[in-house]
Amino acid sequence: DGGITQSPKYLFRKEGQNVTLSCEQNLNHDAMYWYRQDPGQGLRLIYYSQIVNDFQKGDIAEGYSVSREKKESFPLTVTSAQKNPTAFYLCASSMGPGPLYEQYFGPGTRLTVT
Amino acid sequence: AQTVTQSQPEMSVQEAETVTLSCTYDTSESDYYLFWYKQPPSRQMILVIRQEAYKQQNATENRFSVNFQKAAKSFSLKISDSQLGDAAMYFCAYYSGGSNYKLTFGKGTLLTVNP
């Protein structure tokens, strides 16, 4: 089955620790995205990547980092510099960048930092 | 900057009835795209319907249709013959037709379907 995998579903970390969220897709999509969702809020874009070895900051990139070494993988690292890291994180992919290509979303990871 | 506003935090509808969810947006662009996404309790986002701003005809997908009023910058979603499986959070989203490849989301409307 083609799709997007995010693991784990729930993640707990202590304050001051970096943590990496996994996102893998087997849809052969070129573009991948990371969104953050807070209660009562819509999704906000953290980073996106149009092709391998290239990525751009979204609206709320501070305190986050990404890599895109393989087409199918786009891991997100939440660093200790992120002031409020507790949130629901969604990864998405699309065949190409831009509005003509539907974004497909993964099941998300709930990160709790205490 | 583009903004998307959903003025109804919660809505409810009886099964088999029709409900309309509201969305307004602010933009100075003429080329853009609008979307409605559904987020059920599983929290996985699912595309419901999309509308290209240059198209005058309102998009329709089975029981889901939109009322796109470009001059008023309004993009409402109508769900006909509501089903229990329609219960979810619904997000309106805007996508610029330019080189800024990002979706801007509203805060969502929680739809409850009563049996």
Coordinates of N, CA and C in Angstrom, one line a residue:
Chain A
D1 N 0.8 -1.2 0.0 CA 0.0 0.0 0.0 C 0.9 1.2 0.0
G2 N 0.6 2.2 -0.9 CA 1.3 3.4 -0.9 C 0.8 4.4 0.1
G3 N 1.7 5.1 0.7 CA 1.3 6.1 1.7 C 2.4 6.8 2.4
I4 N 2.1 7.5 3.5 CA 3.0 8.2 4.3 C 3.0 7.6 5.7
T5 N 4.2 7.3 6.2 CA 4.4 6.8 7.5 C 5.1 7.8 8.4
Q6 N 4.5 8.0 9.6 CA 5.1 8.8 10.6 C 5.2 8.0 11.9
S7 N 6.4 8.0 12.4 CA 6.6 7.2 13.6 C 7.4 8.0 14.6
P8 N 7.2 7.8 15.9 CA 6.1 7.1 16.5 C 4.8 7.9 16.5
K9 N 3.7 7.4 17.0 CA 2.5 8.1 17.0 C 2.5 9.1 18.2
Y10 N 3.1 8.7 19.3 CA 3.3 9.5 20.5 C 4.8 9.6 20.9
L11 N 5.3 10.7 21.2 CA 6.7 10.9 21.5 C 6.8 11.8 22.8
F12 N 7.6 11.4 23.7 CA 7.8 12.2 24.9 C 9.2 12.5 25.1
R13 N 9.5 13.7 25.5 CA 10.9 14.1 25.7 C 11.0 15.1 26.8
K14 N 12.2 15.1 27.4 CA 12.5 16.1 28.4 C 12.9 17.4 27.8
E15 N 12.6 18.5 28.4 CA 13.0 19.8 28.0 C 14.6 19.8 27.8
G16 N 15.0 20.5 26.7 CA 16.5 20.6 26.5 C 17.0 19.5 25.6
Q17 N 16.2 18.5 25.3 CA 16.7 17.5 24.4 C 16.2 17.7 23.0
N18 N 17.1 17.4 22.0 CA 16.6 17.4 20.6 C 15.9 16.1 20.4
V19 N 14.9 16.2 19.4 CA 14.2 15.0 19.1 C 13.9 15.0 17.6
T20 N 14.0 13.8 17.0 CA 13.8 13.7 15.5 C 12.5 13.0 15.2
L21 N 11.6 13.6 14.4 CA 10.4 12.9 14.0 C 10.6 12.3 12.6
S22 N 10.1 11.1 12.4 CA 10.3 10.4 11.2 C 9.2 10.6 10.2
C23 N 9.5 10.8 8.9 CA 8.4 10.8 7.9 C 9.0 10.1 6.7
E24 N 8.3 9.0 6.2 CA 8.7 8.3 5.1 C 7.5 8.1 4.2
Q25 N 7.7 8.2 2.8 CA 6.6 8.0 1.9 C 7.1 7.1 0.8
N26 N 6.2 6.3 0.3 CA 6.5 5.4 -0.8 C 5.6 5.7 -2.0
L27 N 5.2 7.0 -2.1 CA 4.4 7.4 -3.2 C 5.2 7.9 -4.4
N28 N 6.5 7.9 -4.3 CA 7.4 8.5 -5.3 C 7.2 10.0 -5.5
H29 N 6.8 10.7 -4.5 CA 6.5 12.1 -4.6 C 7.8 12.9 -4.4
D30 N 7.9 14.0 -5.2 CA 9.1 14.8 -5.1 C 9.0 15.8 -4.0
A31 N 7.8 16.3 -3.7 CA 7.7 17.4 -2.7 C 7.2 16.8 -1.3
M32 N 7.8 17.3 -0.3 CA 7.4 16.9 1.1 C 7.3 18.1 2.0
Y33 N 6.5 18.0 3.0 CA 6.2 19.2 3.9 C 6.1 18.7 5.4
W34 N 6.4 19.7 6.3 CA 6.1 19.5 7.7 C 5.2 20.6 8.2
Y35 N 4.1 20.2 8.9 CA 3.2 21.2 9.5 C 3.2 20.9 11.0
R36 N 2.8 22.0 11.7 CA 2.6 21.9 13.1 C 1.1 22.3 13.4
Q37 N 0.4 21.5 14.2 CA -0.9 21.9 14.6 C -1.1 22.0 16.1
D38 N -1.5 23.1 16.6 CA -1.8 23.4 18.0 C -3.3 23.4 18.2
P39 N -3.8 23.2 19.4 CA -5.2 23.2 19.7 C -5.9 24.5 19.3
G40 N -7.0 24.4 18.6 CA -7.7 25.6 18.2 C -7.1 26.3 17.0
Q41 N -6.1 25.7 16.4 CA -5.3 26.4 15.3 C -5.4 25.5 14.1
G42 N -5.2 26.2 13.0 CA -5.0 25.4 11.7 C -3.6 25.0 11.7
L43 N -3.2 24.3 10.6 CA -1.9 23.9 10.4 C -1.0 25.0 9.9
R44 N 0.2 25.0 10.4 CA 1.2 26.0 10.0 C 2.4 25.3 9.5
L45 N 3.0 25.8 8.4 CA 4.1 25.2 7.7 C 5.4 25.5 8.4
I46 N 6.2 24.4 8.6 CA 7.5 24.5 9.2 C 8.6 24.6 8.2
Y47 N 8.6 23.5 7.4 CA 9.6 23.4 6.3 C 8.9 22.7 5.1
Y48 N 9.5 22.9 3.9 CA 9.1 22.1 2.8 C 10.3 21.9 1.9
S49 N 10.1 20.8 1.1 CA 11.2 20.4 0.2 C 10.6 20.0 -1.1
Q50 N 11.1 20.7 -2.2 CA 10.6 20.4 -3.5 C 11.3 19.2 -4.2
I51 N 12.6 19.0 -3.9 CA 13.3 17.9 -4.4 C 14.4 17.5 -3.4
V52 N 15.0 16.4 -3.7 CA 16.1 15.9 -2.8 C 17.2 16.9 -2.7
N53 N 17.7 17.0 -1.5 CA 18.9 17.9 -1.2 C 18.5 19.4 -1.3
D54 N 17.2 19.7 -1.2 CA 16.8 21.1 -1.2 C 15.6 21.2 -0.3
F55 N 15.6 22.3 0.5 CA 14.4 22.6 1.4 C 14.4 24.0 1.7
Q56 N 13.2 24.5 2.0 CA 13.0 25.9 2.3 C 12.2 26.1 3.6
K57 N 12.4 27.2 4.3 CA 11.7 27.5 5.6 C 10.3 27.9 5.3
G58 N 9.4 27.4 6.2 CA 8.0 27.9 6.1 C 7.8 29.1 7.1
D59 N 6.6 29.2 7.6 CA 6.3 30.3 8.5 C 6.9 30.2 9.8
I60 N 7.2 29.0 10.3 CA 7.6 28.9 11.7 C 8.8 28.0 11.9
A61 N 9.8 28.2 11.1 CA 11.0 27.3 11.0 C 11.9 27.5 12.2
E62 N 11.8 28.5 13.0 CA 12.8 28.7 14.1 C 12.7 27.6 15.1
G63 N 13.9 27.0 15.5 CA 13.9 25.9 16.4 C 13.7 24.6 15.8
Y64 N 13.6 24.5 14.5 CA 13.5 23.2 13.8 C 14.6 23.1 12.7
S65 N 14.9 21.9 12.4 CA 15.8 21.6 11.2 C 15.3 20.4 10.5
V66 N 15.6 20.3 9.2 CA 15.2 19.2 8.4 C 16.4 18.7 7.5
S67 N 16.3 17.6 6.9 CA 17.2 17.1 5.9 C 16.4 16.4 4.8
R68 N 16.9 16.3 3.6 CA 16.2 15.6 2.5 C 17.3 14.9 1.7
E69 N 17.9 13.9 2.3 CA 19.0 13.1 1.6 C 18.4 12.0 0.7
K70 N 17.2 11.6 0.9 CA 16.6 10.6 0.1 C 15.2 11.1 -0.3
K71 N 14.7 10.7 -1.5 CA 13.4 11.1 -2.0 C 12.3 10.8 -1.0
E72 N 12.4 9.6 -0.4 CA 11.3 9.1 0.4 C 11.3 9.5 1.8
S73 N 12.3 10.2 2.3 CA 12.5 10.5 3.7 C 12.7 12.0 3.9
F74 N 12.0 12.5 4.9 CA 12.1 14.0 5.3 C 12.0 14.1 6.8
P75 N 13.0 13.8 7.5 CA 12.9 13.9 9.0 C 13.0 15.3 9.5
L76 N 12.3 15.5 10.6 CA 12.2 16.8 11.2 C 12.9 16.7 12.6
T77 N 13.8 17.6 12.9 CA 14.4 17.6 14.2 C 13.9 18.9 15.0
V78 N 13.4 18.6 16.2 CA 12.9 19.7 17.0 C 14.0 19.9 18.0
T79 N 14.6 21.1 17.9 CA 15.8 21.4 18.8 C 15.4 22.0 20.1
S80 N 16.3 22.1 21.0 CA 16.1 22.7 22.3 C 15.8 24.2 22.2
A81 N 16.1 24.8 21.0 CA 15.8 26.2 20.8 C 14.3 26.5 20.5
Q82 N 13.6 25.4 20.2 CA 12.1 25.6 20.0 C 11.5 25.8 21.3
K83 N 10.9 27.0 21.5 CA 10.4 27.4 22.8 C 9.1 26.6 23.3
N84 N 8.3 26.3 22.4 CA 7.0 25.5 22.7 C 6.9 24.3 21.8
P85 N 7.6 23.3 22.0 CA 7.7 22.2 21.1 C 6.5 21.2 21.2
T86 N 5.7 21.3 22.3 CA 4.6 20.3 22.4 C 3.5 20.7 21.4
A87 N 3.2 19.7 20.6 CA 2.3 20.0 19.5 C 2.0 18.7 18.7
F88 N 1.1 18.7 17.8 CA 0.9 17.6 16.8 C 1.6 18.0 15.5
Y89 N 2.4 17.1 15.0 CA 3.2 17.3 13.8 C 2.7 16.4 12.7
L90 N 2.4 17.1 11.5 CA 1.9 16.4 10.4 C 2.9 16.5 9.2
C91 N 3.2 15.4 8.6 CA 4.0 15.4 7.4 C 3.1 15.2 6.2
A92 N 3.5 15.8 5.1 CA 2.7 15.6 3.9 C 3.6 15.5 2.7
S93 N 3.1 14.9 1.6 CA 3.9 14.9 0.3 C 3.0 15.1 -0.8
S94 N 3.6 15.6 -1.9 CA 2.8 15.7 -3.2 C 3.7 15.4 -4.3
M95 N 3.1 15.1 -5.5 CA 3.8 14.7 -6.6 C 4.8 15.8 -7.1
G96 N 4.4 17.0 -6.9 CA 5.2 18.1 -7.3 C 4.8 19.3 -6.4
P97 N 5.6 20.4 -6.4 CA 5.3 21.5 -5.7 C 4.1 22.3 -6.3
G98 N 3.4 23.1 -5.6 CA 2.4 23.9 -6.2 C 1.0 23.3 -6.0
P99 N 0.0 24.2 -6.2 CA -1.4 23.9 -5.9 C -2.0 22.9 -6.8
L100 N -1.4 22.6 -8.0 CA -2.0 21.6 -8.9 C -1.9 20.2 -8.4
Y101 N -1.0 20.0 -7.4 CA -0.7 18.6 -6.9 C -1.3 18.5 -5.5
E102 N -2.2 17.5 -5.3 CA -2.8 17.3 -4.0 C -1.7 16.9 -3.0
Q103 N -1.8 17.5 -1.8 CA -1.0 17.0 -0.7 C -1.6 15.9 0.1
Y104 N -0.9 14.8 0.3 CA -1.3 13.7 1.0 C -0.6 13.7 2.4
F105 N -1.4 13.5 3.4 CA -0.9 13.6 4.8 C -0.7 12.3 5.5
G106 N 0.3 12.3 6.4 CA 0.5 11.1 7.2 C -0.4 11.2 8.4
P107 N -0.3 10.2 9.3 CA -1.2 10.1 10.5 C -0.8 11.0 11.6
G108 N 0.4 11.6 11.5 CA 0.9 12.6 12.5 C 1.6 12.0 13.7
T109 N 2.4 12.8 14.4 CA 3.1 12.5 15.6 C 2.7 13.5 16.7
R110 N 2.3 13.0 17.9 CA 2.0 13.9 19.0 C 3.3 14.0 19.8
L111 N 3.9 15.1 19.9 CA 5.1 15.3 20.7 C 4.8 16.1 22.0
T112 N 5.2 15.5 23.1 CA 5.0 16.2 24.4 C 6.4 16.3 25.0
V113 N 6.7 17.6 25.3 CA 8.0 17.9 26.0 C 7.7 18.5 27.4
T114 N 8.3 17.8 28.4 CA 8.1 18.3 29.8 C 9.4 18.7 30.5
Chain B
A1 N 0.0 39.6 3.5 CA 0.0 38.1 3.7 C -1.5 37.6 3.7
Q2 N -1.6 36.4 3.2 CA -2.9 35.9 3.1 C -3.4 35.4 4.4
T3 N -4.7 35.6 4.7 CA -5.3 35.0 5.9 C -6.6 34.3 5.5
V4 N -6.9 33.3 6.3 CA -8.1 32.5 6.1 C -8.9 32.5 7.4
T5 N -10.2 32.8 7.3 CA -11.0 32.9 8.5 C -12.2 32.0 8.5
Q6 N -12.3 31.2 9.5 CA -13.5 30.3 9.6 C -14.2 30.8 10.9
S7 N -15.4 31.4 10.7 CA -16.0 32.1 11.8 C -16.8 31.2 12.7
Q8 N -17.0 30.0 12.3 CA -17.8 29.0 13.1 C -16.9 28.0 13.8
P9 N -16.6 28.1 15.0 CA -15.7 27.1 15.7 C -16.4 25.7 15.7
E10 N -17.7 25.7 15.9 CA -18.5 24.5 15.9 C -19.8 24.6 15.2
M11 N -20.2 23.5 14.6 CA -21.5 23.4 13.9 C -22.0 22.0 14.2
S12 N -23.3 21.9 14.1 CA -23.9 20.5 14.3 C -25.1 20.4 13.2
V13 N -25.3 19.2 12.8 CA -26.3 18.9 11.8 C -27.0 17.5 12.1
Q14 N -28.2 17.4 11.8 CA -28.9 16.1 11.9 C -28.5 15.2 10.7
E15 N -28.4 14.0 11.0 CA -28.1 13.0 9.9 C -29.2 13.2 8.8
A16 N -28.7 13.2 7.6 CA -29.5 13.3 6.3 C -29.8 14.8 6.0
E17 N -29.5 15.7 6.9 CA -29.8 17.1 6.6 C -28.5 17.7 5.9
T18 N -28.7 19.0 5.6 CA -27.6 19.8 4.9 C -27.0 20.8 5.8
V19 N -25.8 21.0 5.7 CA -25.1 22.0 6.5 C -24.1 22.7 5.7
T20 N -23.9 24.0 6.0 CA -22.9 24.9 5.3 C -21.9 25.4 6.2
L21 N -20.6 25.2 5.9 CA -19.5 25.8 6.7 C -19.0 27.0 6.0
S22 N -18.7 28.0 6.7 CA -18.2 29.3 6.1 C -16.7 29.4 6.1
C23 N -16.2 30.2 5.1 CA -14.8 30.5 5.1 C -14.7 31.8 4.3
T24 N -13.9 32.7 4.8 CA -13.5 33.9 4.1 C -12.0 34.0 4.1
Y25 N -11.5 34.7 3.1 CA -10.0 34.8 3.0 C -9.7 36.2 2.5
D26 N -8.5 36.6 2.7 CA -8.0 37.9 2.3 C -6.8 37.7 1.5
T27 N -6.8 38.3 0.3 CA -5.7 38.2 -0.6 C -5.7 39.3 -1.6
S28 N -4.6 39.7 -2.1 CA -4.5 40.7 -3.2 C -4.2 40.0 -4.5
E29 N -4.0 38.7 -4.5 CA -3.7 38.0 -5.7 C -4.9 37.7 -6.5
S30 N -4.7 37.4 -7.8 CA -5.9 37.0 -8.6 C -5.8 35.5 -9.0
D31 N -4.6 35.0 -8.8 CA -4.4 33.5 -9.2 C -4.2 32.8 -7.9
Y32 N -5.1 32.0 -7.5 CA -5.0 31.2 -6.3 C -5.9 30.0 -6.3
Y33 N -5.8 29.2 -5.3 CA -6.6 28.0 -5.2 C -7.1 27.8 -3.7
L34 N -8.3 27.3 -3.6 CA -8.9 27.1 -2.3 C -9.3 25.7 -2.1
F35 N -9.2 25.2 -0.9 CA -9.4 23.8 -0.5 C -10.2 23.7 0.8
W36 N -10.9 22.6 0.9 CA -11.5 22.2 2.1 C -10.9 20.8 2.5
Y37 N -10.3 20.7 3.7 CA -9.8 19.5 4.2 C -10.6 19.0 5.4
K38 N -10.7 17.7 5.5 CA -11.4 17.1 6.6 C -10.4 16.4 7.5
Q39 N -10.5 16.6 8.8 CA -9.7 15.9 9.8 C -10.5 15.1 10.8
P40 N -10.7 13.8 10.5 CA -11.6 13.0 11.4 C -10.8 12.8 12.8
P41 N -11.4 12.1 13.7 CA -10.8 11.8 15.0 C -9.4 11.1 14.8
S42 N -9.2 10.4 13.7 CA -7.9 9.8 13.5 C -6.8 10.8 13.3
R43 N -7.2 12.0 13.0 CA -6.3 13.2 12.8 C -5.6 13.2 11.5
Q44 N -5.9 12.3 10.6 CA -5.2 12.3 9.3 C -6.0 13.2 8.4
M45 N -5.4 14.2 7.8 CA -6.0 15.2 6.9 C -6.4 14.6 5.6
I46 N -7.6 14.9 5.1 CA -8.1 14.3 3.9 C -8.6 15.5 3.0
L47 N -8.2 15.5 1.8 CA -8.7 16.6 0.9 C -10.2 16.3 0.5
V48 N -11.1 17.2 0.7 CA -12.5 17.1 0.4 C -12.8 17.6 -1.0
I49 N -12.3 18.9 -1.2 CA -12.7 19.5 -2.5 C -11.7 20.7 -2.7
R50 N -11.5 21.0 -4.0 CA -10.7 22.2 -4.3 C -11.4 23.0 -5.4
Q51 N -10.9 24.3 -5.4 CA -11.5 25.3 -6.3 C -10.4 26.2 -6.9
E52 N -10.3 26.3 -8.2 CA -9.4 27.2 -8.8 C -10.0 28.5 -8.9
A53 N -9.4 29.6 -8.5 CA -10.0 30.9 -8.5 C -10.4 31.4 -9.9
Y54 N -9.7 30.9 -10.9 CA -10.1 31.4 -12.3 C -11.3 30.7 -12.8
K55 N -11.8 29.7 -12.2 CA -13.0 29.0 -12.6 C -14.2 29.6 -11.9
Q56 N -15.2 30.0 -12.7 CA -16.4 30.5 -12.2 C -17.3 29.4 -11.7
Q57 N -17.3 28.3 -12.2 CA -18.2 27.2 -11.8 C -17.7 26.7 -10.5
N58 N -18.7 26.5 -9.6 CA -18.4 25.9 -8.3 C -18.1 24.5 -8.4
A59 N -17.1 24.0 -7.6 CA -16.7 22.6 -7.6 C -17.7 21.8 -6.8
T60 N -17.8 20.5 -7.3 CA -18.7 19.6 -6.6 C -18.0 18.2 -6.6
E61 N -18.1 17.6 -5.4 CA -17.6 16.2 -5.3 C -18.7 15.4 -4.5
N62 N -19.5 14.7 -5.3 CA -20.6 13.9 -4.7 C -21.5 14.7 -3.7
R63 N -21.5 14.5 -2.4 CA -22.4 15.2 -1.5 C -21.8 16.6 -1.1
F64 N -20.6 16.9 -1.5 CA -19.9 18.1 -1.1 C -19.8 19.1 -2.3
S65 N -20.2 20.3 -2.0 CA -20.1 21.3 -3.0 C -19.7 22.6 -2.3
V66 N -19.2 23.6 -3.2 CA -18.8 24.8 -2.6 C -19.6 26.0 -3.2
N67 N -19.6 27.1 -2.5 CA -20.2 28.3 -3.0 C -19.0 29.3 -3.0
F68 N -18.4 29.5 -4.2 CA -17.3 30.4 -4.3 C -17.7 31.7 -4.8
Q69 N -17.5 32.7 -4.0 CA -17.8 34.1 -4.3 C -16.5 34.9 -4.3
K70 N -15.9 35.1 -5.5 CA -14.6 35.6 -5.6 C -14.6 37.1 -5.2
A71 N -15.5 37.9 -5.6 CA -15.6 39.3 -5.2 C -15.7 39.5 -3.7
A72 N -16.5 38.6 -3.1 CA -16.7 38.7 -1.6 C -15.6 38.0 -0.9
K73 N -14.7 37.2 -1.6 CA -13.7 36.4 -1.0 C -14.2 35.5 0.0
S74 N -15.2 34.7 -0.5 CA -16.0 33.8 0.4 C -15.9 32.4 -0.3
F75 N -15.8 31.4 0.5 CA -15.7 30.0 0.0 C -16.3 29.0 1.0
S76 N -17.6 28.9 0.9 CA -18.3 28.0 1.8 C -18.4 26.6 1.3
L77 N -18.5 25.7 2.2 CA -18.7 24.2 1.9 C -20.1 23.8 2.3
K78 N -20.8 23.1 1.4 CA -22.1 22.6 1.7 C -22.0 21.1 1.7
I79 N -22.5 20.5 2.7 CA -22.5 19.0 2.8 C -24.0 18.6 2.8
S80 N -24.4 17.9 1.8 CA -25.7 17.4 1.7 C -25.9 16.0 2.2
D81 N -27.1 15.7 2.6 CA -27.4 14.3 3.1 C -26.3 13.9 4.1
S82 N -26.1 14.7 5.1 CA -25.0 14.4 6.1 C -25.0 13.0 6.7
Q83 N -23.9 12.5 6.8 CA -23.7 11.1 7.3 C -22.9 11.2 8.6
L84 N -23.0 10.1 9.4 CA -22.3 10.1 10.7 C -20.8 10.2 10.5
G85 N -20.3 9.6 9.4 CA -18.9 9.6 9.0 C -18.4 11.0 8.6
D86 N -19.3 12.0 8.4 CA -18.9 13.3 8.1 C -18.4 14.1 9.3
A87 N -18.7 13.6 10.5 CA -18.2 14.2 11.7 C -16.7 14.4 11.7
A88 N -16.2 15.6 11.9 CA -14.8 15.8 11.8 C -14.5 17.3 12.0
M89 N -13.3 17.7 12.0 CA -12.9 19.1 12.0 C -12.6 19.4 10.5
Y90 N -13.2 20.5 10.0 CA -13.0 20.9 8.6 C -12.2 22.2 8.6
F91 N -11.2 22.1 7.7 CA -10.3 23.3 7.5 C -10.4 23.8 6.1
C92 N -10.5 25.1 6.0 CA -10.5 25.8 4.8 C -9.0 26.2 4.5
A93 N -8.5 26.1 3.3 CA -7.1 26.5 3.1 C -6.9 27.2 1.8
Y94 N -5.9 28.1 1.7 CA -5.6 28.9 0.6 C -4.2 28.6 0.1
Y95 N -4.1 28.6 -1.3 CA -2.8 28.3 -1.9 C -2.5 29.3 -2.9
S96 N -1.4 30.0 -2.8 CA -1.1 31.0 -3.8 C -0.7 30.4 -5.1
G97 N -1.1 31.0 -6.2 CA -0.7 30.5 -7.5 C 0.7 30.9 -7.9
G98 N 1.4 31.7 -7.0 CA 2.7 32.2 -7.3 C 3.8 31.2 -6.9
S99 N 4.9 31.6 -6.6 CA 6.0 30.7 -6.3 C 6.1 30.4 -4.8
N100 N 5.2 30.9 -4.0 CA 5.2 30.6 -2.5 C 4.4 29.3 -2.3
Y101 N 5.1 28.2 -2.2 CA 4.5 26.9 -2.2 C 4.0 26.5 -0.8
K102 N 3.0 27.2 -0.4 CA 2.5 26.8 0.9 C 1.0 27.0 1.0
L103 N 0.4 26.1 1.8 CA -1.1 26.2 2.2 C -1.2 27.0 3.4
T104 N -2.1 28.0 3.4 CA -2.5 28.7 4.6 C -3.8 28.2 5.0
F105 N -3.9 27.8 6.3 CA -5.1 27.2 6.8 C -5.9 28.1 7.7
G106 N -7.2 27.9 7.8 CA -8.0 28.5 8.8 C -7.9 27.7 10.1
K107 N -8.6 28.2 11.1 CA -8.5 27.5 12.4 C -9.5 26.3 12.5
G108 N -10.3 26.1 11.6 CA -11.2 24.9 11.6 C -12.6 25.1 12.1
T109 N -13.5 24.3 11.7 CA -14.8 24.2 12.2 C -15.1 22.7 12.6
L110 N -15.5 22.5 13.9 CA -15.8 21.1 14.3 C -17.2 20.8 14.0
L111 N -17.4 19.8 13.1 CA -18.8 19.4 12.7 C -19.2 18.2 13.5
T112 N -20.4 18.3 14.1 CA -21.0 17.2 14.8 C -22.2 16.7 14.0
V113 N -22.4 15.4 13.8 CA -23.5 14.9 13.1 C -24.4 14.1 14.1
N114 N -25.6 14.5 14.3 CA -26.5 13.9 15.3 C -27.4 12.8 14.6
P115 N -27.4 11.7 15.2 CA -28.3 10.6 14.6 C -29.7 10.9 14.8

